[in-house]
DNA sequence: ATCACATTCTCCAGTCGCTGGAGATATTAG
DNA sequence: CTAATATCTCCAGCGACTGGAGAATGTGAT
């Protein structure tokens, strides 16, 4: 049996976060020691690693909940899980696109500013005037 | 003089958000009508547009506060503003890099899954086992 | 057994950047 | 003048944690 601290070290998930996941119902309420401290099994660790991995990949808590529910039903078709992953992939791609446009704008701002004083600062002028933007960020 | 609704329409910033910016000190407390409603000048609109634009580019409220402070002092060197923009650019680039790694992993997951049942679902297996990842996302 | 120290407990509040509802008041068009 | 629309303040909630206070528990050394 693992203490919450050990579990935390092994998975890289902070202690308050583990408790938060319990509260959110992603992790089952852990068993307790005599003195009311949480004790975990290796299965709990696997589940938490799954959650951590999915969070690192940007899945929302809600999506992770769905994925965990799915994995509890091995007979069901896996199309649902695929769809969740595909949705996440699309959202990542959308974010990349958007960030690329921001990168362009910010790059233009940062490289073009050669004024010495705030009065002539290209960065501030660009922010003040959307017309100066070349691409349609947002 | 513009009402808050008009200002909102002209800038694309929602009404509660405008009030929020006032609370946060990004916008000065607006003048009021006889009946205590906010009234804005075109200068207020310019300032709000600046804020909106910066938010769209991902600057934090704190960074925007700094930029606005800077722009109030036209004699100061603009290196500070440049630095804030450069910082933001770097953070955007970092995010893009990270998202690209996620894209790779998610892409692999989504295309490789040809199992029919959850039991064989590649998506879920990948999430359960970080070893299956090819790149070091996070 | 005792002590010191580390760990964990619960509860609550704060983070960021908004967003929306309730209920009261103001303004405006017809 | 009335009805419709807009705005006011206050407060609570979102997502996903994070951290502090103060009390209780667990562990290793003497």
mmCIF file of C-alpha atoms (C1' of nucleotides) in Angstrom:
data_model
loop_
_atom_site.group_PDB
_atom_site.id
_atom_site.type_symbol
_atom_site.label_atom_id
_atom_site.label_comp_id
_atom_site.label_asym_id
_atom_site.label_seq_id
_atom_site.Cartn_x
_atom_site.Cartn_y
_atom_site.Cartn_z
ATOM 1 C CA UNK A 1 0.000 0.000 0.000
ATOM 2 C CA UNK A 2 1.279 3.436 -0.909
ATOM 3 C CA UNK A 3 0.874 6.649 0.989
ATOM 4 C CA UNK A 4 -0.330 9.674 -0.897
ATOM 5 C CA UNK A 5 3.186 11.121 -0.832
ATOM 6 C CA UNK A 6 4.698 8.025 -2.419
ATOM 7 C CA UNK A 7 1.951 7.936 -5.013
ATOM 8 C CA UNK A 8 2.618 11.570 -5.721
ATOM 9 C CA UNK A 9 6.341 10.976 -6.202
ATOM 10 C CA UNK A 10 5.770 7.928 -8.391
ATOM 11 C CA UNK A 11 3.292 9.601 -10.721
ATOM 12 C CA UNK A 12 4.440 13.213 -10.640
ATOM 13 C CA UNK A 13 0.990 14.361 -9.564
ATOM 14 C CA UNK A 14 0.949 16.764 -6.638
ATOM 15 C CA UNK A 15 -0.756 15.705 -3.446
ATOM 16 C CA UNK A 16 -3.546 18.304 -3.440
ATOM 17 C CA UNK A 17 -4.207 17.394 -7.063
ATOM 18 C CA UNK A 18 -4.652 13.737 -6.158
ATOM 19 C CA UNK A 19 -7.177 14.734 -3.532
ATOM 20 C CA UNK A 20 -8.834 17.003 -6.062
ATOM 21 C CA UNK A 21 -9.187 14.103 -8.506
ATOM 22 C CA UNK A 22 -10.793 12.083 -5.754
ATOM 23 C CA UNK A 23 -13.234 14.901 -5.127
ATOM 24 C CA UNK A 24 -13.989 15.137 -8.838
ATOM 25 C CA UNK A 25 -14.674 11.429 -8.949
ATOM 26 C CA UNK A 26 -11.798 10.564 -11.293
ATOM 27 C CA UNK A 27 -10.166 8.531 -8.558
ATOM 28 C CA UNK A 28 -12.277 6.376 -6.260
ATOM 29 C CA UNK A 29 -12.253 7.346 -2.601
ATOM 30 C CA UNK A 30 -9.073 5.724 -1.347
ATOM 31 C CA UNK A 31 -8.896 3.194 1.449
ATOM 32 C CA UNK A 32 -7.805 4.616 4.765
ATOM 33 C CA UNK A 33 -5.286 3.705 7.429
ATOM 34 C CA UNK A 34 -6.328 3.377 11.079
ATOM 35 C CA UNK A 35 -5.514 7.028 11.495
ATOM 36 C CA UNK A 36 -7.579 8.055 8.465
ATOM 37 C CA UNK A 37 -4.742 8.545 5.996
ATOM 38 C CA UNK A 38 -5.198 7.505 2.394
ATOM 39 C CA UNK A 39 -3.591 4.253 1.223
ATOM 40 C CA UNK A 40 -3.273 3.332 -2.429
ATOM 41 C CA UNK A 41 -2.849 0.160 -4.449
ATOM 42 C CA UNK A 42 -0.743 -0.292 -7.590
ATOM 43 C CA UNK A 43 -3.996 -0.260 -9.550
ATOM 44 C CA UNK A 44 -4.683 3.194 -8.193
ATOM 45 C CA UNK A 45 -1.260 4.215 -9.397
ATOM 46 C CA UNK A 46 -1.999 2.923 -12.897
ATOM 47 C CA UNK A 47 -5.218 4.838 -12.988
ATOM 48 C CA UNK A 48 -3.558 8.011 -11.796
ATOM 49 C CA UNK A 49 -0.795 7.621 -14.386
ATOM 50 C CA UNK A 50 -3.448 7.284 -17.052
ATOM 51 C CA UNK A 51 -5.082 10.472 -15.838
ATOM 52 C CA UNK A 52 -1.774 12.293 -15.674
ATOM 53 C CA UNK A 53 -0.819 11.212 -19.150
ATOM 54 C CA UNK A 54 -4.155 12.307 -20.544
ATOM 55 C CA UNK A 55 -3.918 15.662 -18.741
ATOM 56 C CA UNK A 56 -0.422 16.159 -20.171
ATOM 57 C CA UNK A 57 -1.938 15.581 -23.588
ATOM 58 C CA UNK A 58 -4.467 18.291 -22.857
ATOM 59 C CA UNK A 59 -7.595 16.216 -22.366
ATOM 60 C CA UNK A 60 -10.099 17.895 -20.081
ATOM 61 C CA UNK A 61 -11.223 16.259 -16.866
ATOM 62 C CA UNK A 62 -14.554 15.616 -18.536
ATOM 63 C CA UNK A 63 -12.954 13.850 -21.501
ATOM 64 C CA UNK A 64 -10.820 11.786 -19.141
ATOM 65 C CA UNK A 65 -13.881 10.793 -17.239
ATOM 66 C CA UNK A 66 -15.397 9.532 -20.491
ATOM 67 C CA UNK A 67 -12.236 7.657 -21.414
ATOM 68 C CA UNK A 68 -12.090 6.010 -18.018
ATOM 69 C CA UNK A 69 -15.738 5.037 -18.255
ATOM 70 C CA UNK A 70 -15.091 3.532 -21.667
ATOM 71 C CA UNK A 71 -12.136 1.528 -20.493
ATOM 72 C CA UNK A 72 -14.321 -0.026 -17.845
ATOM 73 C CA UNK A 73 -16.375 -1.635 -20.629
ATOM 74 C CA UNK A 74 -13.983 -3.698 -22.758
ATOM 75 C CA UNK A 75 -16.774 -5.151 -24.901
ATOM 76 C CA UNK A 76 -17.988 -1.851 -26.215
ATOM 77 C CA UNK A 77 -16.813 -0.600 -29.594
ATOM 78 C CA UNK A 78 -13.802 1.651 -29.344
ATOM 79 C CA UNK A 79 -15.153 4.195 -31.805
ATOM 80 C CA UNK A 80 -16.159 6.400 -28.898
ATOM 81 C CA UNK A 81 -12.635 6.523 -27.534
ATOM 82 C CA UNK A 82 -11.313 7.227 -31.016
ATOM 83 C CA UNK A 83 -13.728 10.076 -31.356
ATOM 84 C CA UNK A 84 -12.617 11.667 -28.110
ATOM 85 C CA UNK A 85 -8.997 11.427 -29.213
ATOM 86 C CA UNK A 86 -9.854 12.829 -32.628
ATOM 87 C CA UNK A 87 -11.671 15.737 -31.029
ATOM 88 C CA UNK A 88 -8.639 16.443 -28.871
ATOM 89 C CA UNK A 89 -6.351 16.239 -31.881
ATOM 90 C CA UNK A 90 -8.502 18.720 -33.750
ATOM 91 C CA UNK A 91 -8.482 21.109 -30.832
ATOM 92 C CA UNK A 92 -4.694 20.873 -30.596
ATOM 93 C CA UNK A 93 -4.408 21.610 -34.306
ATOM 94 C CA UNK A 94 -6.711 24.590 -33.972
ATOM 95 C CA UNK A 95 -4.608 25.947 -31.149
ATOM 96 C CA UNK A 96 -1.426 25.504 -33.134
ATOM 97 C CA UNK A 97 -2.914 27.399 -36.063
ATOM 98 C CA UNK A 98 -3.971 30.235 -33.844
ATOM 99 C CA UNK A 99 -0.661 30.415 -32.054
ATOM 100 C CA UNK A 100 1.158 30.484 -35.363
ATOM 101 C CA UNK A 101 -0.730 33.593 -36.340
ATOM 102 C CA UNK A 102 0.110 35.180 -33.021
ATOM 103 C CA UNK A 103 3.736 34.227 -33.532
ATOM 104 C CA UNK A 104 3.724 36.014 -36.864
ATOM 105 C CA UNK A 105 2.240 39.181 -35.421
ATOM 106 C CA UNK A 106 4.453 39.214 -32.370
ATOM 107 C CA UNK A 107 7.501 38.468 -34.471
ATOM 108 C CA UNK A 108 6.738 41.442 -36.693
ATOM 109 C CA UNK A 109 6.272 43.646 -33.694
ATOM 110 C CA UNK A 110 9.428 42.604 -31.948
ATOM 111 C CA UNK A 111 11.744 42.779 -34.941
ATOM 112 C CA UNK A 112 10.496 46.033 -36.345
ATOM 113 C CA UNK A 113 10.777 48.165 -33.306
ATOM 114 C CA UNK A 114 13.875 50.323 -33.546
ATOM 115 C CA UNK A 115 12.526 53.437 -31.922
ATOM 116 C CA UNK A 116 14.409 54.686 -28.905
ATOM 117 C CA UNK A 117 11.463 56.098 -27.043
ATOM 118 C CA UNK A 118 8.086 54.757 -26.102
ATOM 119 C CA UNK A 119 6.549 57.405 -28.301
ATOM 120 C CA UNK A 120 7.885 55.615 -31.398
ATOM 121 C CA UNK A 121 7.604 52.089 -30.101
ATOM 122 C CA UNK A 122 6.362 49.787 -32.824
ATOM 123 C CA UNK A 123 5.112 47.268 -30.296
ATOM 124 C CA UNK A 124 2.780 49.760 -28.703
ATOM 125 C CA UNK A 125 1.694 51.203 -32.021
ATOM 126 C CA UNK A 126 0.811 47.775 -33.306
ATOM 127 C CA UNK A 127 -1.224 47.016 -30.245
ATOM 128 C CA UNK A 128 -3.035 50.313 -30.558
ATOM 129 C CA UNK A 129 -3.906 49.732 -34.175
ATOM 130 C CA UNK A 130 -5.242 46.447 -35.397
ATOM 131 C CA UNK A 131 -5.009 47.637 -39.014
ATOM 132 C CA UNK A 132 -1.277 47.130 -38.787
ATOM 133 C CA UNK A 133 -1.754 43.400 -38.472
ATOM 134 C CA UNK A 134 -1.036 41.398 -41.567
ATOM 135 C CA UNK A 135 -2.880 38.243 -40.706
ATOM 136 C CA UNK A 136 -6.193 37.715 -39.022
ATOM 137 C CA UNK A 137 -5.176 36.475 -35.647
ATOM 138 C CA UNK A 138 -8.480 35.603 -33.966
ATOM 139 C CA UNK B 1 -20.207 59.925 -25.012
ATOM 140 C CA UNK B 2 -20.778 56.189 -25.428
ATOM 141 C CA UNK B 3 -22.802 53.899 -23.250
ATOM 142 C CA UNK B 4 -21.196 50.679 -22.123
ATOM 143 C CA UNK B 5 -23.323 48.731 -24.605
ATOM 144 C CA UNK B 6 -22.136 50.828 -27.528
ATOM 145 C CA UNK B 7 -18.547 50.557 -26.373
ATOM 146 C CA UNK B 8 -18.992 46.822 -26.121
ATOM 147 C CA UNK B 9 -20.346 46.567 -29.660
ATOM 148 C CA UNK B 10 -17.614 48.795 -31.080
ATOM 149 C CA UNK B 11 -14.745 46.923 -29.476
ATOM 150 C CA UNK B 12 -16.090 43.399 -29.293
ATOM 151 C CA UNK B 13 -15.483 43.281 -25.545
ATOM 152 C CA UNK B 14 -18.413 41.993 -23.503
ATOM 153 C CA UNK B 15 -20.037 44.308 -21.000
ATOM 154 C CA UNK B 16 -19.135 42.378 -17.843
ATOM 155 C CA UNK B 17 -15.577 42.179 -19.145
ATOM 156 C CA UNK B 18 -15.414 45.954 -19.501
ATOM 157 C CA UNK B 19 -16.547 46.329 -15.914
ATOM 158 C CA UNK B 20 -14.031 43.705 -14.922
ATOM 159 C CA UNK B 21 -11.228 45.674 -16.571
ATOM 160 C CA UNK B 22 -12.336 48.736 -14.635
ATOM 161 C CA UNK B 23 -12.187 46.733 -11.430
ATOM 162 C CA UNK B 24 -8.743 45.464 -12.322
ATOM 163 C CA UNK B 25 -7.581 49.006 -12.933
ATOM 164 C CA UNK B 26 -6.877 48.535 -16.647
ATOM 165 C CA UNK B 27 -9.605 51.023 -17.473
ATOM 166 C CA UNK B 28 -10.049 54.135 -15.380
ATOM 167 C CA UNK B 29 -13.328 54.404 -13.501
ATOM 168 C CA UNK B 30 -15.651 55.756 -16.165
ATOM 169 C CA UNK B 31 -17.605 58.973 -15.895
ATOM 170 C CA UNK B 32 -21.219 58.510 -14.921
ATOM 171 C CA UNK B 33 -24.543 59.795 -16.195
ATOM 172 C CA UNK B 34 -27.039 61.456 -13.837
ATOM 173 C CA UNK B 35 -28.496 58.034 -13.200
ATOM 174 C CA UNK B 36 -25.102 56.510 -12.428
ATOM 175 C CA UNK B 37 -24.540 54.744 -15.738
ATOM 176 C CA UNK B 38 -21.063 54.615 -17.257
ATOM 177 C CA UNK B 39 -20.280 56.983 -20.125
ATOM 178 C CA UNK B 40 -17.176 56.603 -22.270
ATOM 179 C CA UNK B 41 -15.073 58.844 -24.487
ATOM 180 C CA UNK B 42 -13.418 57.858 -27.762
ATOM 181 C CA UNK B 43 -10.141 57.783 -25.847
ATOM 182 C CA UNK B 44 -11.617 55.121 -23.604
ATOM 183 C CA UNK B 45 -12.508 53.170 -26.701
ATOM 184 C CA UNK B 46 -8.952 53.381 -27.989
ATOM 185 C CA UNK B 47 -7.631 52.135 -24.708
ATOM 186 C CA UNK B 48 -10.091 49.280 -24.615
ATOM 187 C CA UNK B 49 -9.208 48.317 -28.183
ATOM 188 C CA UNK B 50 -5.568 48.253 -27.188
ATOM 189 C CA UNK B 51 -6.394 45.949 -24.293
ATOM 190 C CA UNK B 52 -8.531 43.710 -26.462
ATOM 191 C CA UNK B 53 -5.861 43.442 -29.091
ATOM 192 C CA UNK B 54 -3.224 42.577 -26.527
ATOM 193 C CA UNK B 55 -5.507 39.982 -24.937
ATOM 194 C CA UNK B 56 -6.145 38.464 -28.357
ATOM 195 C CA UNK B 57 -2.393 38.161 -28.708
ATOM 196 C CA UNK B 58 -2.280 36.320 -25.423
ATOM 197 C CA UNK B 59 -0.734 38.969 -23.191
ATOM 198 C CA UNK B 60 -1.716 38.584 -19.556
ATOM 199 C CA UNK B 61 -3.568 41.325 -17.747
ATOM 200 C CA UNK B 62 -0.389 42.008 -15.826
ATOM 201 C CA UNK B 63 1.660 42.408 -19.000
ATOM 202 C CA UNK B 64 -0.990 44.694 -20.443
ATOM 203 C CA UNK B 65 -0.887 46.786 -17.326
ATOM 204 C CA UNK B 66 2.859 47.199 -17.826
ATOM 205 C CA UNK B 67 2.419 48.070 -21.490
ATOM 206 C CA UNK B 68 -0.213 50.672 -20.665
ATOM 207 C CA UNK B 69 1.987 52.163 -17.975
ATOM 208 C CA UNK B 70 4.837 52.351 -20.452
ATOM 209 C CA UNK B 71 2.744 54.048 -23.076
ATOM 210 C CA UNK B 72 1.873 56.732 -20.549
ATOM 211 C CA UNK B 73 5.547 57.745 -20.491
ATOM 212 C CA UNK B 74 6.517 58.566 -24.074
ATOM 213 C CA UNK B 75 9.994 59.756 -23.091
ATOM 214 C CA UNK B 76 11.117 56.478 -21.615
ATOM 215 C CA UNK B 77 13.161 54.050 -23.699
ATOM 216 C CA UNK B 78 11.019 51.478 -25.428
ATOM 217 C CA UNK B 79 13.291 48.584 -24.535
ATOM 218 C CA UNK B 80 10.908 47.611 -21.769
ATOM 219 C CA UNK B 81 7.977 47.284 -24.128
ATOM 220 C CA UNK B 82 10.149 45.319 -26.530
ATOM 221 C CA UNK B 83 11.089 42.972 -23.764
ATOM 222 C CA UNK B 84 7.493 42.310 -22.805
ATOM 223 C CA UNK B 85 6.682 41.531 -26.418
ATOM 224 C CA UNK B 86 9.739 39.312 -26.729
ATOM 225 C CA UNK B 87 8.737 37.417 -23.612
ATOM 226 C CA UNK B 88 5.272 36.894 -25.023
ATOM 227 C CA UNK B 89 6.720 35.747 -28.340
ATOM 228 C CA UNK B 90 8.897 33.227 -26.555
ATOM 229 C CA UNK B 91 5.980 31.899 -24.581
ATOM 230 C CA UNK B 92 3.938 31.510 -27.764
ATOM 231 C CA UNK B 93 6.807 29.633 -29.389
ATOM 232 C CA UNK B 94 7.126 27.367 -26.379
ATOM 233 C CA UNK B 95 3.439 26.606 -26.513
ATOM 234 C CA UNK B 96 3.613 25.811 -30.210
ATOM 235 C CA UNK B 97 6.485 23.417 -29.644
ATOM 236 C CA UNK B 98 4.627 21.642 -26.918
ATOM 237 C CA UNK B 99 1.422 21.426 -28.891
ATOM 238 C CA UNK B 100 3.307 20.020 -31.856
ATOM 239 C CA UNK B 101 4.526 17.159 -29.710
ATOM 240 C CA UNK B 102 1.010 16.541 -28.498
ATOM 241 C CA UNK B 103 -0.190 16.606 -32.078
ATOM 242 C CA UNK B 104 2.320 13.907 -32.962
ATOM 243 C CA UNK B 105 1.270 11.668 -30.101
ATOM 244 C CA UNK B 106 -2.432 12.177 -30.626
ATOM 245 C CA UNK B 107 -2.031 11.656 -34.337
ATOM 246 C CA UNK B 108 -0.315 8.335 -33.729
ATOM 247 C CA UNK B 109 -3.013 7.292 -31.343
ATOM 248 C CA UNK B 110 -5.883 8.229 -33.593
ATOM 249 C CA UNK B 111 -4.535 6.668 -36.793
ATOM 250 C CA UNK B 112 -3.290 3.448 -35.322
ATOM 251 C CA UNK B 113 -6.402 2.338 -33.578
ATOM 252 C CA UNK B 114 -8.109 -0.330 -35.633
ATOM 253 C CA UNK B 115 -9.405 -2.468 -32.802
ATOM 254 C CA UNK B 116 -13.126 -3.018 -32.723
ATOM 255 C CA UNK B 117 -13.486 -3.236 -29.000
ATOM 256 C CA UNK B 118 -12.348 -1.076 -26.132
ATOM 257 C CA UNK B 119 -10.195 -3.957 -24.967
ATOM 258 C CA UNK B 120 -7.930 -3.483 -27.992
ATOM 259 C CA UNK B 121 -8.236 0.260 -28.291
ATOM 260 C CA UNK B 122 -4.897 1.780 -29.131
ATOM 261 C CA UNK B 123 -5.951 5.159 -27.773
ATOM 262 C CA UNK B 124 -6.594 3.771 -24.325
ATOM 263 C CA UNK B 125 -3.499 1.616 -24.382
ATOM 264 C CA UNK B 126 -1.350 4.588 -25.267
ATOM 265 C CA UNK B 127 -2.798 6.616 -22.463
ATOM 266 C CA UNK B 128 -2.225 3.811 -20.019
ATOM 267 C CA UNK B 129 1.380 3.390 -21.030
ATOM 268 C CA UNK B 130 3.646 6.339 -21.450
ATOM 269 C CA UNK B 131 6.402 4.078 -22.846
ATOM 270 C CA UNK B 132 4.442 3.909 -26.066
ATOM 271 C CA UNK B 133 5.087 7.576 -26.686
ATOM 272 C CA UNK B 134 7.727 8.314 -29.251
ATOM 273 C CA UNK B 135 8.477 11.886 -28.321
ATOM 274 C CA UNK B 136 8.798 13.521 -24.961
ATOM 275 C CA UNK B 137 5.652 15.527 -24.731
ATOM 276 C CA UNK B 138 6.108 17.333 -21.385
ATOM 277 C "C1'" DA C 1 8.624 4.776 25.689
ATOM 278 C "C1'" DT C 2 9.621 9.093 24.245
ATOM 279 C "C1'" DC C 3 10.813 12.597 21.370
ATOM 280 C "C1'" DA C 4 11.475 15.069 17.155
ATOM 281 C "C1'" DC C 5 10.369 15.497 12.693
ATOM 282 C "C1'" DA C 6 7.948 14.501 8.500
ATOM 283 C "C1'" DT C 7 3.700 13.539 6.548
ATOM 284 C "C1'" DT C 8 -1.045 13.732 6.126
ATOM 285 C "C1'" DC C 9 -5.656 15.268 7.380
ATOM 286 C "C1'" DT C 10 -9.715 18.686 6.492
ATOM 287 C "C1'" DC C 11 -11.372 22.986 5.300
ATOM 288 C "C1'" DC C 12 -11.204 27.003 2.945
ATOM 289 C "C1'" DA C 13 -9.591 30.583 -0.024
ATOM 290 C "C1'" DG C 14 -7.042 32.117 -3.957
ATOM 291 C "C1'" DT C 15 -5.301 31.794 -8.871
ATOM 292 C "C1'" DC C 16 -6.676 33.797 -13.998
ATOM 293 C "C1'" DG C 17 -9.797 35.978 -16.935
ATOM 294 C "C1'" DC C 18 -13.755 36.258 -17.410
ATOM 295 C "C1'" DT C 19 -19.177 35.128 -17.505
ATOM 296 C "C1'" DG C 20 -23.792 35.087 -16.063
ATOM 297 C "C1'" DG C 21 -27.835 35.547 -12.922
ATOM 298 C "C1'" DA C 22 -30.949 38.254 -9.638
ATOM 299 C "C1'" DG C 23 -33.242 42.115 -8.642
ATOM 300 C "C1'" DA C 24 -33.286 47.043 -8.823
ATOM 301 C "C1'" DT C 25 -32.903 51.311 -11.429
ATOM 302 C "C1'" DA C 26 -32.238 54.322 -15.823
ATOM 303 C "C1'" DT C 27 -32.943 55.535 -20.375
ATOM 304 C "C1'" DT C 28 -35.304 55.755 -24.701
ATOM 305 C "C1'" DA C 29 -38.844 55.049 -28.465
ATOM 306 C "C1'" DG C 30 -43.458 55.286 -29.561
ATOM 307 C "C1'" DC D 1 -46.912 57.828 -20.091
ATOM 308 C "C1'" DT D 2 -45.848 53.422 -20.791
ATOM 309 C "C1'" DA D 3 -43.365 49.537 -22.416
ATOM 310 C "C1'" DA D 4 -39.203 47.830 -23.784
ATOM 311 C "C1'" DT D 5 -34.480 47.854 -23.415
ATOM 312 C "C1'" DA D 6 -30.177 48.887 -21.103
ATOM 313 C "C1'" DT D 7 -27.605 49.320 -17.203
ATOM 314 C "C1'" DC D 8 -26.584 49.127 -12.259
ATOM 315 C "C1'" DT D 9 -24.411 46.360 -8.145
ATOM 316 C "C1'" DC D 10 -23.423 42.274 -5.981
ATOM 317 C "C1'" DC D 11 -22.240 37.761 -5.912
ATOM 318 C "C1'" DA D 12 -21.236 33.166 -7.448
ATOM 319 C "C1'" DG D 13 -19.276 29.970 -10.740
ATOM 320 C "C1'" DC D 14 -16.128 28.166 -14.482
ATOM 321 C "C1'" DG D 15 -11.668 24.738 -14.961
ATOM 322 C "C1'" DA D 16 -7.968 22.707 -12.932
ATOM 323 C "C1'" DC D 17 -5.583 23.150 -9.655
ATOM 324 C "C1'" DT D 18 -2.539 25.216 -5.573
ATOM 325 C "C1'" DG D 19 -1.417 26.566 -1.111
ATOM 326 C "C1'" DG D 20 -2.020 27.836 3.832
ATOM 327 C "C1'" DA D 21 -3.693 26.986 8.758
ATOM 328 C "C1'" DG D 22 -3.971 24.142 12.369
ATOM 329 C "C1'" DA D 23 -4.645 19.565 13.988
ATOM 330 C "C1'" DA D 24 -3.678 14.668 13.889
ATOM 331 C "C1'" DT D 25 -0.844 10.662 12.414
ATOM 332 C "C1'" DG D 26 3.248 8.087 11.258
ATOM 333 C "C1'" DT D 27 8.245 6.947 11.559
ATOM 334 C "C1'" DG D 28 13.112 6.558 13.008
ATOM 335 C "C1'" DA D 29 16.474 7.290 16.639
ATOM 336 C "C1'" DT D 30 17.651 7.189 21.281
#
